[in-house]
Tab-separated table of C-alpha atoms in Angstrom:
chain	number	residue	atom	x	y	z
K	1	UNK	CA	47.608	21.507	33.598
K	2	UNK	CA	46.356	24.677	32.034
K	3	UNK	CA	46.131	23.133	28.765
K	4	UNK	CA	43.715	20.151	30.553
K	5	UNK	CA	41.785	23.055	31.859
K	6	UNK	CA	41.230	25.093	28.173
K	7	UNK	CA	40.544	21.460	26.867
K	8	UNK	CA	37.685	20.413	29.767
K	9	UNK	CA	36.491	24.020	29.379
K	10	UNK	CA	36.426	23.979	25.376
K	11	UNK	CA	34.623	20.623	25.579
K	12	UNK	CA	32.118	21.684	28.202
K	13	UNK	CA	30.808	24.922	25.845
K	14	UNK	CA	30.765	22.239	22.551
K	15	UNK	CA	28.657	20.262	24.705
K	16	UNK	CA	26.373	23.151	26.196
K	17	UNK	CA	25.899	24.121	22.364
K	18	UNK	CA	25.397	20.784	21.413
K	19	UNK	CA	22.689	20.330	23.718
K	20	UNK	CA	21.010	23.794	22.945
K	21	UNK	CA	20.887	22.890	19.222
K	22	UNK	CA	19.514	19.675	20.199
K	23	UNK	CA	16.775	21.198	22.071
K	24	UNK	CA	15.709	23.624	19.269
K	25	UNK	CA	15.858	20.957	16.911
K	26	UNK	CA	12.528	19.394	18.490
K	27	UNK	CA	10.035	19.140	15.977
K	28	UNK	CA	7.708	22.362	16.141
K	29	UNK	CA	4.177	21.260	15.895
K	30	UNK	CA	0.773	23.772	15.991
K	31	UNK	CA	-2.325	22.456	17.457
K	32	UNK	CA	-5.226	23.899	15.673
K	33	UNK	CA	-8.350	23.618	18.178
K	34	UNK	CA	-11.741	23.541	16.719
K	35	UNK	CA	-13.881	22.283	19.874
K	36	UNK	CA	-16.033	18.639	20.067
K	37	UNK	CA	-15.685	16.222	22.404
K	38	UNK	CA	-12.068	16.403	23.490
K	39	UNK	CA	-12.886	19.801	24.426
K	40	UNK	CA	-15.938	18.974	26.489
K	41	UNK	CA	-16.870	18.189	30.332
K	42	UNK	CA	-19.280	16.131	31.776
K	43	UNK	CA	-20.979	16.758	35.045
K	44	UNK	CA	-19.279	13.884	36.737
K	45	UNK	CA	-16.415	11.301	35.968
K	46	UNK	CA	-19.484	8.919	35.425
K	47	UNK	CA	-20.828	11.083	32.380
K	48	UNK	CA	-18.735	9.309	29.363
K	49	UNK	CA	-21.982	9.936	26.690
K	50	UNK	CA	-23.702	12.557	28.311
K	51	UNK	CA	-21.513	16.048	28.211
K	52	UNK	CA	-21.242	19.488	26.834
K	53	UNK	CA	-19.093	19.646	23.941
K	54	UNK	CA	-16.415	22.603	23.202
K	55	UNK	CA	-15.759	23.710	26.679
K	56	UNK	CA	-12.004	23.483	27.439
K	57	UNK	CA	-9.983	26.234	25.785
K	58	UNK	CA	-6.588	25.041	23.482
K	59	UNK	CA	-4.299	26.478	26.319
K	60	UNK	CA	-5.908	23.762	28.702
K	61	UNK	CA	-6.069	20.964	26.301
K	62	UNK	CA	-2.054	21.356	26.122
K	63	UNK	CA	-1.642	22.289	29.787
K	64	UNK	CA	-3.638	19.033	30.097
K	65	UNK	CA	-0.736	16.512	28.770
K	66	UNK	CA	2.664	17.567	29.761
K	67	UNK	CA	4.305	14.519	27.746
K	68	UNK	CA	3.732	16.535	25.242
K	69	UNK	CA	6.654	18.933	25.823
K	70	UNK	CA	8.820	15.435	25.163
K	71	UNK	CA	7.349	14.763	21.864
K	72	UNK	CA	7.617	18.598	20.233
K	73	UNK	CA	7.387	22.066	20.808
K	74	UNK	CA	3.623	22.664	20.735
K	75	UNK	CA	2.017	25.818	20.509
K	76	UNK	CA	-1.941	26.162	20.000
K	77	UNK	CA	-4.679	28.349	18.057
K	78	UNK	CA	-8.405	28.258	18.888
K	79	UNK	CA	-9.787	28.384	15.511
K	80	UNK	CA	-13.392	27.652	16.617
K	81	UNK	CA	-15.094	26.186	19.757
K	82	UNK	CA	-18.113	24.358	18.291
K	83	UNK	CA	-19.624	20.733	18.231
K	84	UNK	CA	-18.788	19.482	14.796
K	85	UNK	CA	-22.079	18.718	13.630
K	86	UNK	CA	-22.590	22.499	13.386
K	87	UNK	CA	-19.509	22.734	11.389
K	88	UNK	CA	-20.545	24.438	8.017
K	89	UNK	CA	-18.670	25.061	4.647
K	90	UNK	CA	-17.556	28.182	5.842
K	91	UNK	CA	-15.474	26.554	9.056
K	92	UNK	CA	-14.065	24.255	6.463
K	93	UNK	CA	-12.684	27.161	4.329
K	94	UNK	CA	-11.647	29.151	7.504
K	95	UNK	CA	-9.760	25.842	8.494
K	96	UNK	CA	-8.357	25.067	5.349
K	97	UNK	CA	-6.792	28.170	4.519
K	98	UNK	CA	-5.536	28.769	8.046
K	99	UNK	CA	-3.690	25.227	7.648
K	100	UNK	CA	-2.391	26.099	3.937
K	101	UNK	CA	-0.826	29.032	5.544
K	102	UNK	CA	0.819	27.350	8.642
K	103	UNK	CA	2.288	24.310	6.525
K	104	UNK	CA	4.458	26.860	4.332
K	105	UNK	CA	6.019	28.396	7.473
K	106	UNK	CA	9.677	26.753	7.986
K	107	UNK	CA	8.953	27.065	12.248
K	108	UNK	CA	6.151	24.744	11.166
K	109	UNK	CA	6.737	20.861	11.515
K	110	UNK	CA	3.230	19.309	11.804
K	111	UNK	CA	-0.107	20.408	12.466
K	112	UNK	CA	-2.650	18.841	14.518
K	113	UNK	CA	-6.447	19.409	14.667
K	114	UNK	CA	-8.755	18.837	17.313
K	115	UNK	CA	-12.211	18.205	16.134
K	116	UNK	CA	-15.781	16.769	17.274
K	117	UNK	CA	-15.762	13.044	16.009
K	118	UNK	CA	-19.469	13.786	14.142
K	119	UNK	CA	-18.017	15.380	11.238
K	120	UNK	CA	-14.444	14.702	11.972
K	121	UNK	CA	-14.037	12.655	8.549
K	122	UNK	CA	-15.483	15.091	6.433
K	123	UNK	CA	-12.946	17.791	7.586
K	124	UNK	CA	-10.161	14.975	7.423
K	125	UNK	CA	-11.318	14.134	3.858
K	126	UNK	CA	-11.617	18.451	2.536
K	127	UNK	CA	-8.173	18.915	3.535
K	128	UNK	CA	-6.690	15.749	2.209
K	129	UNK	CA	-8.067	17.197	-1.147
K	130	UNK	CA	-7.088	20.706	-0.899
K	131	UNK	CA	-4.275	21.610	1.176
K	132	UNK	CA	-0.936	20.890	-0.856
K	133	UNK	CA	1.956	20.212	1.710
K	134	UNK	CA	4.048	17.076	2.725
K	135	UNK	CA	3.812	18.265	5.936
K	136	UNK	CA	2.068	16.007	8.342
K	137	UNK	CA	-1.636	16.942	8.941
K	138	UNK	CA	-3.401	14.630	11.946
K	139	UNK	CA	-7.109	15.418	12.896
K	140	UNK	CA	-7.885	14.112	16.069
K	141	UNK	CA	-10.948	13.780	18.626
K	142	UNK	CA	-12.298	11.799	21.366
K	143	UNK	CA	-15.425	9.701	22.383
K	144	UNK	CA	-15.437	10.832	26.052
K	145	UNK	CA	-14.876	13.971	27.282
K	146	UNK	CA	-11.787	14.851	29.618
K	147	UNK	CA	-13.840	14.388	33.024
K	148	UNK	CA	-14.686	11.130	32.306
K	149	UNK	CA	-13.514	7.833	33.763
K	150	UNK	CA	-11.171	6.367	31.108
K	151	UNK	CA	-11.157	9.409	28.867
K	152	UNK	CA	-9.367	8.681	25.686
K	153	UNK	CA	-8.776	11.832	24.578
K	154	UNK	CA	-5.449	12.774	26.317
K	155	UNK	CA	-3.771	9.831	24.673
K	156	UNK	CA	-5.240	10.334	21.601
K	157	UNK	CA	-3.754	13.895	21.967
K	158	UNK	CA	-0.322	12.647	22.628
K	159	UNK	CA	-0.533	9.950	19.695
K	160	UNK	CA	-1.740	12.598	17.475
K	161	UNK	CA	1.427	15.153	18.225
K	162	UNK	CA	3.608	11.786	18.344
K	163	UNK	CA	2.560	11.244	14.420
K	164	UNK	CA	2.910	15.084	13.346
K	165	UNK	CA	6.378	15.418	14.804
K	166	UNK	CA	7.458	12.262	12.863
K	167	UNK	CA	9.516	12.612	9.680
K	168	UNK	CA	8.121	9.110	8.518
K	169	UNK	CA	4.837	10.732	8.772
K	170	UNK	CA	5.287	12.873	5.728
K	171	UNK	CA	3.842	12.768	2.190
K	172	UNK	CA	1.140	10.479	3.454
K	173	UNK	CA	-2.158	12.834	3.294
K	174	UNK	CA	-3.844	13.970	6.049
K	175	UNK	CA	-4.388	11.483	8.722
K	176	UNK	CA	-6.460	10.621	11.505
K	177	UNK	CA	-4.936	9.079	14.876
K	178	UNK	CA	-7.599	7.952	17.143
K	179	UNK	CA	-7.725	4.622	19.809
K	180	UNK	CA	-3.817	3.882	18.969
K	181	UNK	CA	-4.684	3.820	14.852
K	182	UNK	CA	-3.292	5.988	11.954
K	183	UNK	CA	-6.373	5.866	9.641
K	184	UNK	CA	-5.855	8.181	6.245
K	185	UNK	CA	-8.074	10.795	6.261
K	186	UNK	CA	-9.695	9.766	3.153
K	187	UNK	CA	-10.801	6.349	4.406
K	188	UNK	CA	-11.949	6.563	7.882
K	189	UNK	CA	-15.124	6.769	8.941
K	190	UNK	CA	-17.134	7.219	12.281
K	191	UNK	CA	-18.852	3.528	12.942
K	192	UNK	CA	-20.484	3.645	16.059
K	193	UNK	CA	-21.250	6.618	18.652
K	194	UNK	CA	-20.226	5.581	22.206
K	195	UNK	CA	-17.217	3.142	21.906
K	196	UNK	CA	-13.357	4.623	21.905
K	197	UNK	CA	-12.813	2.204	18.767
K	198	UNK	CA	-15.546	4.059	16.944
K	199	UNK	CA	-13.243	5.277	13.923
K	200	UNK	CA	-12.760	2.253	11.504
K	201	UNK	CA	-11.394	2.481	7.659
K	202	UNK	CA	-12.980	-0.044	5.671
K	203	UNK	CA	-9.554	-1.011	3.712
K	204	UNK	CA	-7.625	-1.268	7.071
K	205	UNK	CA	-5.548	1.450	9.207
K	206	UNK	CA	-2.403	2.569	8.011
K	207	UNK	CA	-0.445	1.707	11.146
K	208	UNK	CA	-0.438	2.431	14.808
K	209	UNK	CA	0.841	4.309	17.757
K	210	UNK	CA	2.315	2.196	20.564
K	211	UNK	CA	3.973	3.689	23.556
K	212	UNK	CA	4.947	6.843	21.438
K	213	UNK	CA	6.012	5.480	18.738
K	214	UNK	CA	4.215	5.197	15.228
K	215	UNK	CA	4.489	2.001	13.321
K	216	UNK	CA	3.466	2.238	9.567
K	217	UNK	CA	2.302	-1.324	7.610
K	218	UNK	CA	0.812	0.326	4.306
K	219	UNK	CA	0.138	4.072	2.507
K	220	UNK	CA	-2.663	5.855	1.020
K	221	UNK	CA	-3.147	4.912	-2.614
K	222	UNK	CA	-5.497	7.528	-3.729
K	223	UNK	CA	-4.316	10.953	-4.977
K	224	UNK	CA	-4.124	13.502	-2.167
K	225	UNK	CA	-2.305	16.737	-0.676
K	226	UNK	CA	0.605	17.645	-3.036
K	227	UNK	CA	-0.378	15.334	-5.537
K	228	UNK	CA	-4.190	16.689	-5.915
K	229	UNK	CA	-5.413	18.905	-8.399
K	230	UNK	CA	-7.527	20.731	-6.155
K	231	UNK	CA	-6.271	24.204	-3.810
K	232	UNK	CA	-8.042	25.366	-1.263
K	233	UNK	CA	-6.275	28.971	-1.817
K	234	UNK	CA	-8.475	28.874	-5.159
K	235	UNK	CA	-12.018	28.063	-3.385
K	236	UNK	CA	-13.710	30.915	-2.439
K	237	UNK	CA	-16.904	29.347	-1.564
K	238	UNK	CA	-18.403	25.745	-1.956
K	239	UNK	CA	-21.363	24.822	-3.822
K	240	UNK	CA	-24.527	23.368	-2.183
K	241	UNK	CA	-24.407	19.701	-2.227
K	242	UNK	CA	-26.984	17.602	-0.381
K	243	UNK	CA	-27.679	14.108	0.175
K	244	UNK	CA	-30.871	12.029	-0.188
K	245	UNK	CA	-31.425	8.848	1.796
K	246	UNK	CA	-32.389	5.541	-0.098
K	247	UNK	CA	-34.995	3.361	1.981
K	248	UNK	CA	-38.108	1.509	1.054
K	249	UNK	CA	-41.292	2.903	-0.336
K	250	UNK	CA	-38.924	5.890	-1.321
K	251	UNK	CA	-40.050	8.986	-3.212
K	252	UNK	CA	-38.824	12.003	-4.738
K	253	UNK	CA	-39.593	14.361	-2.500
K	254	UNK	CA	-36.260	15.213	-0.997
K	255	UNK	CA	-34.360	15.086	-4.442
K	256	UNK	CA	-37.044	17.871	-5.765
K	257	UNK	CA	-36.625	20.009	-2.619
K	258	UNK	CA	-33.012	19.731	-2.419
K	259	UNK	CA	-32.960	20.792	-6.139
K	260	UNK	CA	-35.468	23.776	-5.436
K	261	UNK	CA	-33.348	25.190	-2.762
K	262	UNK	CA	-30.323	25.312	-5.157
K	263	UNK	CA	-28.528	22.115	-4.768
K	264	UNK	CA	-26.025	21.739	-7.559
K	265	UNK	CA	-25.480	17.988	-7.000
K	266	UNK	CA	-27.502	15.371	-5.083
K	267	UNK	CA	-25.571	12.656	-3.644
K	268	UNK	CA	-27.917	9.474	-3.721
K	269	UNK	CA	-27.275	7.324	-0.568
K	270	UNK	CA	-28.678	4.335	-2.214
K	271	UNK	CA	-28.852	0.786	-1.078
K	272	UNK	CA	-26.919	-1.937	-1.770
K	273	UNK	CA	-24.895	-0.905	-5.255
K	274	UNK	CA	-26.175	2.546	-4.965
K	275	UNK	CA	-29.666	1.518	-6.183
K	276	UNK	CA	-32.210	3.762	-7.058
K	277	UNK	CA	-36.115	2.886	-6.680
K	278	UNK	CA	-38.160	2.863	-9.693
K	279	UNK	CA	-40.392	5.755	-8.922
K	280	UNK	CA	-37.420	7.956	-8.157
K	281	UNK	CA	-35.531	7.300	-11.532
K	282	UNK	CA	-37.837	9.911	-13.522
K	283	UNK	CA	-37.205	12.685	-11.168
K	284	UNK	CA	-33.240	12.380	-11.456
K	285	UNK	CA	-32.878	11.822	-14.717
K	286	UNK	CA	-35.470	14.923	-15.232
K	287	UNK	CA	-33.149	16.785	-12.208
K	288	UNK	CA	-30.017	15.894	-14.507
K	289	UNK	CA	-31.194	17.512	-17.585
K	290	UNK	CA	-31.286	20.539	-15.726
K	291	UNK	CA	-27.750	20.977	-14.780
K	292	UNK	CA	-28.049	19.095	-11.657
K	293	UNK	CA	-25.122	16.497	-10.748
K	294	UNK	CA	-26.362	13.268	-9.893
K	295	UNK	CA	-24.320	10.729	-7.904
K	296	UNK	CA	-24.735	7.296	-6.641
K	297	UNK	CA	-23.345	6.420	-3.599
K	298	UNK	CA	-24.282	3.544	-1.163
K	299	UNK	CA	-25.424	3.752	2.503
K	300	UNK	CA	-24.023	0.376	3.232
K	301	UNK	CA	-21.427	0.462	6.214
K	302	UNK	CA	-18.122	-1.422	6.229
K	303	UNK	CA	-16.786	-1.563	2.798
K	304	UNK	CA	-17.464	-1.962	-0.874
K	305	UNK	CA	-18.128	0.285	-3.753
K	306	UNK	CA	-20.660	1.398	-6.312
K	307	UNK	CA	-20.106	0.059	-9.881
K	308	UNK	CA	-20.469	2.074	-12.662
K	309	UNK	CA	-23.648	1.240	-15.130
K	310	UNK	CA	-24.801	-1.434	-12.536
K	311	UNK	CA	-28.052	-0.870	-11.058
K	312	UNK	CA	-28.480	2.014	-13.221
K	313	UNK	CA	-27.243	2.841	-16.778
K	314	UNK	CA	-25.306	5.842	-15.538
K	315	UNK	CA	-23.558	6.237	-19.191
K	316	UNK	CA	-27.016	6.719	-20.817
K	317	UNK	CA	-28.380	8.868	-17.990
K	318	UNK	CA	-25.202	10.957	-17.586
K	319	UNK	CA	-24.622	9.965	-13.915
K	320	UNK	CA	-21.839	9.731	-11.721
K	321	UNK	CA	-20.654	7.209	-9.437
K	322	UNK	CA	-19.067	7.407	-5.953
K	323	UNK	CA	-16.641	4.714	-6.110
K	324	UNK	CA	-16.064	3.269	-2.519
K	325	UNK	CA	-16.764	6.893	-0.781
K	326	UNK	CA	-19.680	7.333	1.727
K	327	UNK	CA	-22.006	9.737	0.722
K	328	UNK	CA	-20.954	12.222	3.484
K	329	UNK	CA	-17.421	11.923	1.617
K	330	UNK	CA	-18.859	11.968	-1.772
K	331	UNK	CA	-20.446	15.280	-0.683
K	332	UNK	CA	-16.763	16.629	0.237
K	333	UNK	CA	-15.423	15.744	-2.999
K	334	UNK	CA	-18.356	17.055	-5.125
K	335	UNK	CA	-17.826	20.563	-3.566
K	336	UNK	CA	-14.471	20.430	-3.796
K	337	UNK	CA	-14.956	19.426	-7.801
K	338	UNK	CA	-17.441	21.410	-8.676
K	339	UNK	CA	-15.873	24.392	-7.275
K	340	UNK	CA	-13.021	23.785	-9.397
K	341	UNK	CA	-15.686	23.899	-12.124
K	342	UNK	CA	-15.744	19.890	-12.980
K	343	UNK	CA	-18.497	18.375	-15.455
K	344	UNK	CA	-19.720	15.167	-15.117
K	345	UNK	CA	-17.000	13.220	-16.976
K	346	UNK	CA	-14.194	15.105	-14.745
K	347	UNK	CA	-16.329	14.426	-11.647
K	348	UNK	CA	-16.521	10.463	-12.592
K	349	UNK	CA	-12.500	10.633	-13.171
K	350	UNK	CA	-12.158	12.420	-9.656
K	351	UNK	CA	-14.106	9.632	-7.864
K	352	UNK	CA	-11.960	6.999	-9.222
K	353	UNK	CA	-8.891	9.100	-8.458
K	354	UNK	CA	-9.483	10.600	-5.108
């Protein structure tokens, strides 16, 4: 009888220890809050498009989704509390350096960044280029404030933590999770401003999150994170890069003004295949001779890319084409590349590789 009691006691202790180990083994995810609609509040539940962004602090975001505790051990940090259209280069650097520091910690398995949707794609791509880690880094936002009927932020946040906590999310670069879809931060862009399915990738999503599980269908093809030659820890400042928009009856005023104010590179958001209107070509050639990098992107939405030496003799003019990157993402890559000392030849290689 005593042997049986001892055996049962031993088994109970072992089970208790095993349960404790299992509980401790739950993934540890850090939630970095920066503001945006996901932290916004409207006057009434009917306000889904009219509201004040960046009002809810990170502790309330976490407390508002108790299901997070079933997925991971989540702790939060309030990095900023701003609407994302006010993100500056300094904000990018501060956030990037904090992410880079956290992913080095053994008690961090993944990072989730809550972010306003207006410039979410730019921040995601910046981190994708500059943070060296194979740990999941997931950027998430919402199109409706938490106070709205059918608010999307709660499920978006739960899905983001689910992806950040999963081992099969590793080594896929910085991800964006919105509307049940998993996108690469390199491709995804905000395509509409009032619907929950606002974020799309021209080459398709990487996967989906359905009822607490991620499903993957493809992987990023371009260089990122651990395979990147860029390093956030080596960037102390980002050079000025500006975007000038192409349209009918275009003139060179914006290009010259940006250069006069110190732009080191100009992204031409051209029509079609990054076309440059004839009256603007002389100004861009002149600015290039003065050391300003000229990068042809396209204002078109939904896919396609700018072909080198099509529309313009890029080799002759020493211009760069942005490949399939839209103007705002071309600006991010140009800043990072110039911060690492890239010339026009290196820039062109980088636009094809990243």
